[in-house]
Coordinates of C-alpha atoms in Angstrom, one line a residue:
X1 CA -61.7 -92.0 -91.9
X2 CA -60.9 -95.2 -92.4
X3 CA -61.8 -98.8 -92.3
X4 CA -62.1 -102.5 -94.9
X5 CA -65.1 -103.7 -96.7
X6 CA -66.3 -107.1 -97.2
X7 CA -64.9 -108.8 -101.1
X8 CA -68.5 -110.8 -101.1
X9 CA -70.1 -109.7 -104.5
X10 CA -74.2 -109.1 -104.6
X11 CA -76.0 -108.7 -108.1
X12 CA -79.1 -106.4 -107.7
X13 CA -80.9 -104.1 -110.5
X14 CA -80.0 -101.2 -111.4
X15 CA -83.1 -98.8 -109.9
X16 CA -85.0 -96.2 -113.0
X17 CA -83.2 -92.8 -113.1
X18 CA -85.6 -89.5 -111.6
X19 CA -85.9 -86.7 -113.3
X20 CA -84.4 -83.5 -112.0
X21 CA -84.8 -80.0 -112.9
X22 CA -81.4 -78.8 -114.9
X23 CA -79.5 -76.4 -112.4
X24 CA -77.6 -74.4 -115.8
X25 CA -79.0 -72.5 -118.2
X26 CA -77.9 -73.7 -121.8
X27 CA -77.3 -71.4 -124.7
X28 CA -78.0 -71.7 -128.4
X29 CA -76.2 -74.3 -130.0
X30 CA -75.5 -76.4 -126.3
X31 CA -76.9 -79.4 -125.9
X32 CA -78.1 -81.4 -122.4
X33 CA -75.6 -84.1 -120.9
X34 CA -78.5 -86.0 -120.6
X35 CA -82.3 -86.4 -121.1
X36 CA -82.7 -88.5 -118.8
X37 CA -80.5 -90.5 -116.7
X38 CA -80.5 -94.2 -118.2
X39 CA -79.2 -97.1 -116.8
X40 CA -75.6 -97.7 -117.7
X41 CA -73.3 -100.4 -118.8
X42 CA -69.7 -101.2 -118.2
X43 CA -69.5 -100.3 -122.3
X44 CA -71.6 -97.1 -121.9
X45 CA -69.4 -95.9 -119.0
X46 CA -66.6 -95.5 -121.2
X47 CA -67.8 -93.0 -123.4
X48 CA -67.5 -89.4 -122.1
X49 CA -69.9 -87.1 -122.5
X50 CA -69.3 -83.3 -122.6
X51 CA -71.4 -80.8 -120.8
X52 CA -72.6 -77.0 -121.1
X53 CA -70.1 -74.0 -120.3
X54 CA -70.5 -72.7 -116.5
X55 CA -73.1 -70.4 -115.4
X56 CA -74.2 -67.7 -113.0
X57 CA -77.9 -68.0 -113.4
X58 CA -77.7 -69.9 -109.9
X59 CA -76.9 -67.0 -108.2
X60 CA -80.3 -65.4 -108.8
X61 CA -81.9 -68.4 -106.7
X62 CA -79.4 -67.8 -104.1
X63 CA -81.9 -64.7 -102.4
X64 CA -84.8 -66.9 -102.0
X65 CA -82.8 -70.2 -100.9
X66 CA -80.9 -68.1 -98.1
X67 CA -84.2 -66.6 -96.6
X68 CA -85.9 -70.0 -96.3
X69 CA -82.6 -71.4 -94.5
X70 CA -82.4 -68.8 -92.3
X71 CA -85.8 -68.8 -91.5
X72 CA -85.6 -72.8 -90.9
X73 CA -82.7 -71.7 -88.2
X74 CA -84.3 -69.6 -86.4
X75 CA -87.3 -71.9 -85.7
X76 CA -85.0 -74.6 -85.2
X77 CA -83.1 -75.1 -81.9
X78 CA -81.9 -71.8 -81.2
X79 CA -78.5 -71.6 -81.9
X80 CA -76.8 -68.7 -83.4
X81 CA -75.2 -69.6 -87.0
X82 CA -72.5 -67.2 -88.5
X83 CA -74.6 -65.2 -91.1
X84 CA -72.9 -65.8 -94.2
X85 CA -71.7 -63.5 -96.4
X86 CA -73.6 -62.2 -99.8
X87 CA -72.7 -63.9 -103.3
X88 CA -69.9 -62.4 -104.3
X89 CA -68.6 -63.4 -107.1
X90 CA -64.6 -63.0 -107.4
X91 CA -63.0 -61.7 -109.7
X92 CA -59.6 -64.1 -110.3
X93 CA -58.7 -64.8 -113.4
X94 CA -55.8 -66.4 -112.8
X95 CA -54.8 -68.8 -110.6
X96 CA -51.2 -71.4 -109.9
X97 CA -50.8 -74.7 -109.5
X98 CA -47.9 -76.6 -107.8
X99 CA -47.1 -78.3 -111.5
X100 CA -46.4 -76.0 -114.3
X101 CA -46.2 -79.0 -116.1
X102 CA -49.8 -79.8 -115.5
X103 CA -52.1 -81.0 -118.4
X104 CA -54.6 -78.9 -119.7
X105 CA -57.7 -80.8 -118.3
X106 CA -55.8 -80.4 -115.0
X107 CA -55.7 -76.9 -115.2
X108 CA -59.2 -76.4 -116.5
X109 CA -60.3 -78.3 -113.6
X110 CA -58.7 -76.6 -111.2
X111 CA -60.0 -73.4 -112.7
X112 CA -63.5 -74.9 -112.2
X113 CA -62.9 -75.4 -109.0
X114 CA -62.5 -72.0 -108.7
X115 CA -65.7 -71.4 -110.5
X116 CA -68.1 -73.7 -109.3
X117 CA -67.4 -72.4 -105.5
X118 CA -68.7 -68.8 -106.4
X119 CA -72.2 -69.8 -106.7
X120 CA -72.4 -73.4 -104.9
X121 CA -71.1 -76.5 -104.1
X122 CA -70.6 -80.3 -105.4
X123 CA -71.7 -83.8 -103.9
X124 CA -69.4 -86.4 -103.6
X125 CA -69.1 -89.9 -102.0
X126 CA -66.6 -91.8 -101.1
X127 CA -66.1 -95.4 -103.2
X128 CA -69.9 -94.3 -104.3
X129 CA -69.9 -96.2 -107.8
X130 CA -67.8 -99.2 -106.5
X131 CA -70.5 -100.4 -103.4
X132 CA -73.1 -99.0 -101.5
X133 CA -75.3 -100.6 -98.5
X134 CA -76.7 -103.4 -100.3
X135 CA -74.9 -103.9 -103.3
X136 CA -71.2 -104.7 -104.9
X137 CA -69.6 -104.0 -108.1
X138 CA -72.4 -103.3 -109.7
X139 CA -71.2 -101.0 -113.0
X140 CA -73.4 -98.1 -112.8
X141 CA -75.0 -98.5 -109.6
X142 CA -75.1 -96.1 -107.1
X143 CA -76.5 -95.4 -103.5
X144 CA -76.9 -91.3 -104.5
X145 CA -78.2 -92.4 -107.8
X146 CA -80.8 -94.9 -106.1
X147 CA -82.2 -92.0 -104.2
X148 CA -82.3 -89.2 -106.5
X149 CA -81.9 -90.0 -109.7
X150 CA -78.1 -88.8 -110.6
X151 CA -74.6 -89.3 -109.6
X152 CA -72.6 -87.5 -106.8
X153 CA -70.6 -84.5 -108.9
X154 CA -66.9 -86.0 -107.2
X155 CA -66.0 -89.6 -106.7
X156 CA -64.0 -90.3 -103.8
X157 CA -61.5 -93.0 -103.5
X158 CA -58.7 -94.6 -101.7
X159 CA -55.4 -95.0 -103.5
X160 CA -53.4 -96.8 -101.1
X161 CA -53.8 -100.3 -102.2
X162 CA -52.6 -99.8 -105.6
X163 CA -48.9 -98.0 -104.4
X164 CA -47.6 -100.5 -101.0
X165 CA -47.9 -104.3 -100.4
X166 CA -51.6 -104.5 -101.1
X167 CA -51.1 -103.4 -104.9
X168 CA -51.6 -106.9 -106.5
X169 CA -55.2 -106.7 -105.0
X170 CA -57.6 -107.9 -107.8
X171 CA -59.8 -104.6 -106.5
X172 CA -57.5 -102.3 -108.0
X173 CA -59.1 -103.5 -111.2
X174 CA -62.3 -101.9 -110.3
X175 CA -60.7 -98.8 -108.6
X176 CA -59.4 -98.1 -111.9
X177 CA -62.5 -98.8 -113.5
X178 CA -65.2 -96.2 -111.2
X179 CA -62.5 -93.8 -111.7
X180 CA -62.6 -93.6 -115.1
X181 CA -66.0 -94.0 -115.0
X182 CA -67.2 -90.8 -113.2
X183 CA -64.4 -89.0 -115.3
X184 CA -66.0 -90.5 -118.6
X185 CA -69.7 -88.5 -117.4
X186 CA -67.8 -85.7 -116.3
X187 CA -66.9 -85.9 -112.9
X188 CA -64.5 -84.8 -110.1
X189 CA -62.1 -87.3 -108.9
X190 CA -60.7 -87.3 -105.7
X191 CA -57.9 -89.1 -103.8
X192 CA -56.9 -89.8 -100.4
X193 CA -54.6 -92.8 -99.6
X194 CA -54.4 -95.0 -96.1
X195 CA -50.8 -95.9 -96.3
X196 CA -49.2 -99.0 -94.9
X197 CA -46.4 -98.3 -92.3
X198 CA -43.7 -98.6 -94.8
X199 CA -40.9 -98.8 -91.4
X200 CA -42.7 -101.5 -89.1
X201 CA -44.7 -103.5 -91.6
X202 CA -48.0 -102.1 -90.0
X203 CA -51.1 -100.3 -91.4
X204 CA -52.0 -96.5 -91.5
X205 CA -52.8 -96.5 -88.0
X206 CA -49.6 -97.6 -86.6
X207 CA -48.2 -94.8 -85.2
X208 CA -46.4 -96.9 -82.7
X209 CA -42.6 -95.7 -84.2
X210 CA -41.6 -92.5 -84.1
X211 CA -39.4 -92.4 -87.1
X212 CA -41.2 -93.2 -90.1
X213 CA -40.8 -90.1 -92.0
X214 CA -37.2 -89.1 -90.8
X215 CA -36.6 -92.8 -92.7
X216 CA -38.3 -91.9 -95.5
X217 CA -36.7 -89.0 -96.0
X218 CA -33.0 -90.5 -95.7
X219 CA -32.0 -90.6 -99.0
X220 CA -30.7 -94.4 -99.9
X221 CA -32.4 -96.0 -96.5
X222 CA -34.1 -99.5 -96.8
X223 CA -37.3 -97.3 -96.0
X224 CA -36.4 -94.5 -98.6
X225 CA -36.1 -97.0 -101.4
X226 CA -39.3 -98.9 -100.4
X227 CA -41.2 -95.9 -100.6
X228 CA -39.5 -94.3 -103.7
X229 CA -41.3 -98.2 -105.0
X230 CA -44.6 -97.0 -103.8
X231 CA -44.7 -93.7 -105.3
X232 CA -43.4 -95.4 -108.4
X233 CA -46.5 -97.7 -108.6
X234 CA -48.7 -94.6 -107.6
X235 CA -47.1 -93.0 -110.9
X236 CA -47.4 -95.9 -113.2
X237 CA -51.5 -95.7 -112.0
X238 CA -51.8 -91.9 -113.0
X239 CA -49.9 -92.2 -116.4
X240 CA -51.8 -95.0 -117.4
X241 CA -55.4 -93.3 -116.3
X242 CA -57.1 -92.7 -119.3
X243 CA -60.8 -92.0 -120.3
X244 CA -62.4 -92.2 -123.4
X245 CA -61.3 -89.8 -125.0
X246 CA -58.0 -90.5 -124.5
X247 CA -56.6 -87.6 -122.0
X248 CA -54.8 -88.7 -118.8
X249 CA -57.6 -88.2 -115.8
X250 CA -56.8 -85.3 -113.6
X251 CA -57.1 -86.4 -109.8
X252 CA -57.4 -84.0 -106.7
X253 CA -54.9 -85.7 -104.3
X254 CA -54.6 -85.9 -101.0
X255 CA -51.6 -87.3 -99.7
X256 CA -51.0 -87.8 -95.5
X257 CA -54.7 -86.5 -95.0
X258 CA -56.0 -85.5 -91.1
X259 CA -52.3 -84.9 -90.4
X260 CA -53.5 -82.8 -87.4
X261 CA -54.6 -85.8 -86.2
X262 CA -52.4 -88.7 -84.0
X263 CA -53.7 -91.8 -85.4
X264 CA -51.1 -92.1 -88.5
X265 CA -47.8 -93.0 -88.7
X266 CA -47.8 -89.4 -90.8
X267 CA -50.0 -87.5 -88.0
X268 CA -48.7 -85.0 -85.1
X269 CA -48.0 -87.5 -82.7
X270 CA -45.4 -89.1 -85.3
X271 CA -43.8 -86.5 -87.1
X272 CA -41.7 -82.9 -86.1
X273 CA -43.2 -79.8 -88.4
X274 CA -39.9 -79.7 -90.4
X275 CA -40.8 -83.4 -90.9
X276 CA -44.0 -83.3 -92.5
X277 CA -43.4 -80.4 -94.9
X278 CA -40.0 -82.2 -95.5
X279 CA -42.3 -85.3 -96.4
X280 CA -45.1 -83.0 -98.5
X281 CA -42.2 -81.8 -100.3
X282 CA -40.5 -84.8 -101.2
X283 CA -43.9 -86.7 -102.5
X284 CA -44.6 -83.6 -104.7
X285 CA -41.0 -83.3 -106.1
X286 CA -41.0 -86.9 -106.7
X287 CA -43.9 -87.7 -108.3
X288 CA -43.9 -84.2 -110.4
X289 CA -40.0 -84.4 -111.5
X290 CA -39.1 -87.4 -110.7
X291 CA -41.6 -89.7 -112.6
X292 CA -43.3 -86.5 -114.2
X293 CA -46.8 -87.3 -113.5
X294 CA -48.7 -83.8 -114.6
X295 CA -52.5 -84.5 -113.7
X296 CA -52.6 -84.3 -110.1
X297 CA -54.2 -81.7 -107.8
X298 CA -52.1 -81.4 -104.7
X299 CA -54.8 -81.0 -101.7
X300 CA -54.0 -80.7 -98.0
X301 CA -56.8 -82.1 -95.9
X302 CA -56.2 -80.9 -92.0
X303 CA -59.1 -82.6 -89.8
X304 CA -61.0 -80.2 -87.8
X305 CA -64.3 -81.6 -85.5
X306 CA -64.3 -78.6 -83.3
X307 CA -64.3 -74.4 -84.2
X308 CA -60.9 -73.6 -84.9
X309 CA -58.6 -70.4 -85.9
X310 CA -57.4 -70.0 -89.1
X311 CA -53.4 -71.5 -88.0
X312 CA -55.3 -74.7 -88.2
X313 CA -55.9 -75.0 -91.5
X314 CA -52.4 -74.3 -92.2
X315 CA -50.8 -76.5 -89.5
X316 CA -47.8 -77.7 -90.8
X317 CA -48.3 -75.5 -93.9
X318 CA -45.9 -77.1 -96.8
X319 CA -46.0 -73.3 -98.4
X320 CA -48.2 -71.7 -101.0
X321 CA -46.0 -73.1 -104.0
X322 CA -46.3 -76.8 -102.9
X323 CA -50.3 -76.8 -102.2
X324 CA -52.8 -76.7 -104.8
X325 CA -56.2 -77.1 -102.9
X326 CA -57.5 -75.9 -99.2
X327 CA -59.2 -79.3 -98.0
X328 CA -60.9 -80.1 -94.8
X329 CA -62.0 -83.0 -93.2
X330 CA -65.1 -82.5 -90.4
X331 CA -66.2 -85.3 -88.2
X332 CA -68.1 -82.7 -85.8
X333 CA -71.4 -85.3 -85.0
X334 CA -74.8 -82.8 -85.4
X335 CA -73.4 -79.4 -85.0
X336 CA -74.2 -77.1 -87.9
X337 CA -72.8 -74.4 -85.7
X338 CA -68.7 -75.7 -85.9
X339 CA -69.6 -76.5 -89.5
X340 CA -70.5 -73.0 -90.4
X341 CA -68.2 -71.4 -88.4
X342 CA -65.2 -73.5 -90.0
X343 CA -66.8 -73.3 -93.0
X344 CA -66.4 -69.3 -92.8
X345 CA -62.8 -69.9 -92.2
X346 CA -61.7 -72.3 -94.7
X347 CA -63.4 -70.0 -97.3
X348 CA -61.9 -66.7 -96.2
X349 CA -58.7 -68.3 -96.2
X350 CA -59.0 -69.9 -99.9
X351 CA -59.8 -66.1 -101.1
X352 CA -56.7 -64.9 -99.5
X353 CA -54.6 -67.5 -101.1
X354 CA -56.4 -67.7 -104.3
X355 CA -56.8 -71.5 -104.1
X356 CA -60.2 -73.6 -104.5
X357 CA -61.3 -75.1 -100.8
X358 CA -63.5 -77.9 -100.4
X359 CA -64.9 -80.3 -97.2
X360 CA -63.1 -83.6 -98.1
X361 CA -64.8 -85.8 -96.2
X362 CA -67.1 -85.4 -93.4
X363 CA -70.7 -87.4 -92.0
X364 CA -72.1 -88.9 -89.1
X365 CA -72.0 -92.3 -88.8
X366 CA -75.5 -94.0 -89.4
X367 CA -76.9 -90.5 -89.8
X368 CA -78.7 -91.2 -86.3
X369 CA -78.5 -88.9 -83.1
X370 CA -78.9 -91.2 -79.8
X371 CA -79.9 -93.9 -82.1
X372 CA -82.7 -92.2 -83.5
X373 CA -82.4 -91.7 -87.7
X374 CA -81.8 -88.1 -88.0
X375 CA -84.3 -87.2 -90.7
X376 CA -83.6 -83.7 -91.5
X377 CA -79.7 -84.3 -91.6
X378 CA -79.3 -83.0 -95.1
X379 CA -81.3 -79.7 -94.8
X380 CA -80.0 -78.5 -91.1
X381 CA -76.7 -80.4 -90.9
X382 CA -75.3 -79.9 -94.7
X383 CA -77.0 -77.3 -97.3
X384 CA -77.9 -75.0 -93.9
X385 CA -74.3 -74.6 -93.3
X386 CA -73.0 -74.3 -96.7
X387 CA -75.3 -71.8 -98.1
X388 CA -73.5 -68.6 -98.4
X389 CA -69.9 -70.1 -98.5
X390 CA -67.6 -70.0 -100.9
X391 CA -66.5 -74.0 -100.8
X392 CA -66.9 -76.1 -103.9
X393 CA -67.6 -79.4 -102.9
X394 CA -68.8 -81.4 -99.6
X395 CA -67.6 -85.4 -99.6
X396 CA -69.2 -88.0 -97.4
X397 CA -67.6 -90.8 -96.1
X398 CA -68.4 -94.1 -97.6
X399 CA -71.6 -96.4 -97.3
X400 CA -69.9 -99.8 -96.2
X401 CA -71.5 -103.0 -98.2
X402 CA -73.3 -104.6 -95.5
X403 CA -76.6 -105.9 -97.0
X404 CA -77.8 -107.4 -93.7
X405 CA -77.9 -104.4 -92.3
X406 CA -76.4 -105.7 -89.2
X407 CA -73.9 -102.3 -88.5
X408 CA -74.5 -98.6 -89.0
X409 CA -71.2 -98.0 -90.8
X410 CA -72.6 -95.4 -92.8
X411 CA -72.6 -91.5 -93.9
X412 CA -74.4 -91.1 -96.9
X413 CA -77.9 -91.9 -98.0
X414 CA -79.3 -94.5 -99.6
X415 CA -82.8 -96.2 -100.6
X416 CA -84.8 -96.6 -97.7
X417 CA -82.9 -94.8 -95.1
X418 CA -85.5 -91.6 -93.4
X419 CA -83.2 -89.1 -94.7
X420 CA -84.3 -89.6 -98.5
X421 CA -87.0 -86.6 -98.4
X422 CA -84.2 -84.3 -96.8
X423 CA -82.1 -85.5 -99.2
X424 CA -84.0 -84.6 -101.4
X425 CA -84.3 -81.3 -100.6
X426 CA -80.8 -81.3 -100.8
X427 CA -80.1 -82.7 -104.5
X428 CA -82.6 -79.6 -106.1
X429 CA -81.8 -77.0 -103.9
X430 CA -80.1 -74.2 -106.7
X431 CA -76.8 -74.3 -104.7
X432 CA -76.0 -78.0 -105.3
X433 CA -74.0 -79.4 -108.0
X434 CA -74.7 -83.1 -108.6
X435 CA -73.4 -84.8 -112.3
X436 CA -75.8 -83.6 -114.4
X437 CA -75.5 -80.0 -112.8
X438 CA -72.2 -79.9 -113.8
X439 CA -70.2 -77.4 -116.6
X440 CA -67.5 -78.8 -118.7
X441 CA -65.3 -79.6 -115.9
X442 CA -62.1 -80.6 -118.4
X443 CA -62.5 -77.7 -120.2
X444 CA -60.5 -74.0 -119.1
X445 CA -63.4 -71.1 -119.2
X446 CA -63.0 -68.3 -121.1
X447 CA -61.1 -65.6 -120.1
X448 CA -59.3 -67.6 -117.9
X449 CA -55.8 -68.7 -116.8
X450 CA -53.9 -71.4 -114.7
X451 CA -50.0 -71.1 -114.6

């Protein structure tokens, strides 16, 4: 998904925190993120806060939460949702990243991952502490915070302006700054990056040339070296992310995202099979070897908006060794149904090949069917569907600053809109993870190993 946001700034309050009921169970000697959520400075961002070791207490809600779903299905329109499978929790203890090299926050993370997908799922937003839909660059401001009282559990955000022409953009100043941000109160951070043309000079969506990639990938070409400088810059960002305490910030990154897709000058209407991987390839060795950048993620991100087979998700497959994370981007409109049923899929498959899985991004825009709000979205279209997978986290697309309210580009909530109560519902049902919900991300559970 894609599209630019307005530079206008707009100074508004930060709303009072809620209060929500704390998902984990702490031990003797643990202490609470927070007692409440208060209202946060630039200053106060910086200082990270660490959280309680995971737990499986959830799981004994998980009965209860899954009859009153399924009861809301059946009196709801009729259609026939896969039944998901029962709570099992798996037993890996080890798991393998595409970097051996990888710090050791990037490893614990990807082990939570793992975890946090056994017994629920996180929240996340895209560019959800940099704007929302009637505010700006506002440090510590939130739409998901407005509604409910805490932040999303992953941060989503676009890295594409800080590697090709755009990367003097005074923005990159704040991209930098949410990011460390969400890491500094414990959260995931996520990637994707709507690339420039680097051969015709155009943006992401020029697929218009048919070599883009075979360019890229011929070593000493004007388009090779002007890409190897975009990488570079991408490099020089990670190395010098930091949080407070001083650790590099692991990012889950998703380079040449919806590649199924024919819109991108990386999609299937652009590049050959042998092309792609070729390209997937290249990036990882580059970045990894090359400019030995150890805390990224590596997360393929095929887009699928109808039911589809398994081959799907691994269309144009780079090979286990070169893929870290099982991502999936779902633009269906208001059909639990293909939600579930993919859903089923991407999680069988993350079992098989012992790698986390997660819905990258996904909504409807203005959250409205035929123009009408759609009210219950977050019950029937979101935690309905996910209950009873095994997928860690479910992204929305972002909330574009438009305080006029004069569009509906939109996919998340935010104060005022009729889906707060089924939002609601949402952020303190047992299976969701929002911030304050959330383990020690950065830290490697016991018993456990990443190679």
């Amino acid at each position: 998904m894609s599209t630019t946001h307005p530079l206008s700034l707009i100074q508004q309050p930060v709303q009072p925190a809620l209060q929500k009921e704390p998902h984990l169970q702490h031990h003797p000697g643990q202490t609470e993120r927070h007692e409440s959520v208060p209202q946060i400075s630039l200053g106060q961002a910086e200082q990270r806060v660490r959280t309680p070791q995971f737990s499986f207490k959830r799981l004994s809600l998980f009965p209860l939460c899954l009859l009153c779903l399924l009861l809301l299905s059946a009196c709801s329109k009729g259609e026939e949702i896969p039944e998901p499978e029962p709570p099992v929790v798996e037993e890996v203890t080890e798991l393998t990243l595409a970097d051996p090299g990888a710090t050791a926050e990037t490893r614990a993370l990807y082990a939570n991952l793992w975890l946090i997908q056994q017994s629920g799922f996180m929240f996340g937003h895209h560019d959800d502490l940099w704007y929302g839909r009637k505010w700006y660059n506002e440090p510590g401001r939130s739409d998901t915070r407005d509604v409910c009282g805490d932040y999303p559990a992953v941060f989503s955000v676009d890295l594409a302006a800080v590697m090709d022409e755009r990367h003097n953009d005074p923005e990159n100043a704040i991209r930098r700054r949410v990011i460390i941000e969400a890491y500094n109160r414990g959260e995931v951070v996520t990637a994707c990056a709507h690339l420039n043309n680097p051969l015709t000079g155009g943006d992401a969506w020029d697929n218009s040339n048919k070599q883009v990639a075979k360019e890229i990938l011929t070593e000493g070409s004007s388009t090779n070296l002007k890409y190897k400088g975009w990488l570079d810059r991408l490099a020089t960002f990670a190395l010098n992310l930091k949080g407070s305490d001083g650790k590099l910030i692991p990012v889950l990154f998703r380079p040449y995202h919806e590649h199924t897709q024919s819109w991108s000058w990386w999609g299937s209407s652009c590049t050959t099979q042998a092309e792609f991987i070729n390209l997937w390839r290249f990036t990882v060795t580059y970045l990894r070897d090359t400019k030995k950048v150890h805390n990224l993620i590596y997360a393929i991100s095929p887009q699928l908006d109808s039911v589809q087979p398994r081959d799907q998700l691994l269309f144009r497959w780079p090979g286990n060794e070169w893929v870290d994370f099982l991502g999936m981007d779902c633009y269906h409109g208001l059909n639990p149904v293909t939600l579930t049923t993919n859903l089923h899929t991407l999680a069988a498959l993350s079992r098989e090949l012992k790698k986390p899985c997660g819905v990258t991004e996904t909504g409807v825009e203005g959250i409205q069917r035929n123009g009408v709000p759609e009210a219950n979205y977050w019950t029937q279209q979101i935690l309905q569907p996910f209950t009873g997978q095994k997928v860690s986290m479910v992204v929305m697309w972002r909330n574009k600053y438009d305080p006029s309210e004069s569009g509906s580009h939109f996919f998340s909530v935010f104060k005022g809109h009729a889906s707060e109560a089924s939002f609601l519902q949402l952020f303190n049902s047992p299976l969701s993870y929002f911030s304050d919900d959330l383990p020690d991300m950065y830290q490697m559970p016991d018993e456990f190993r990443v190679k």
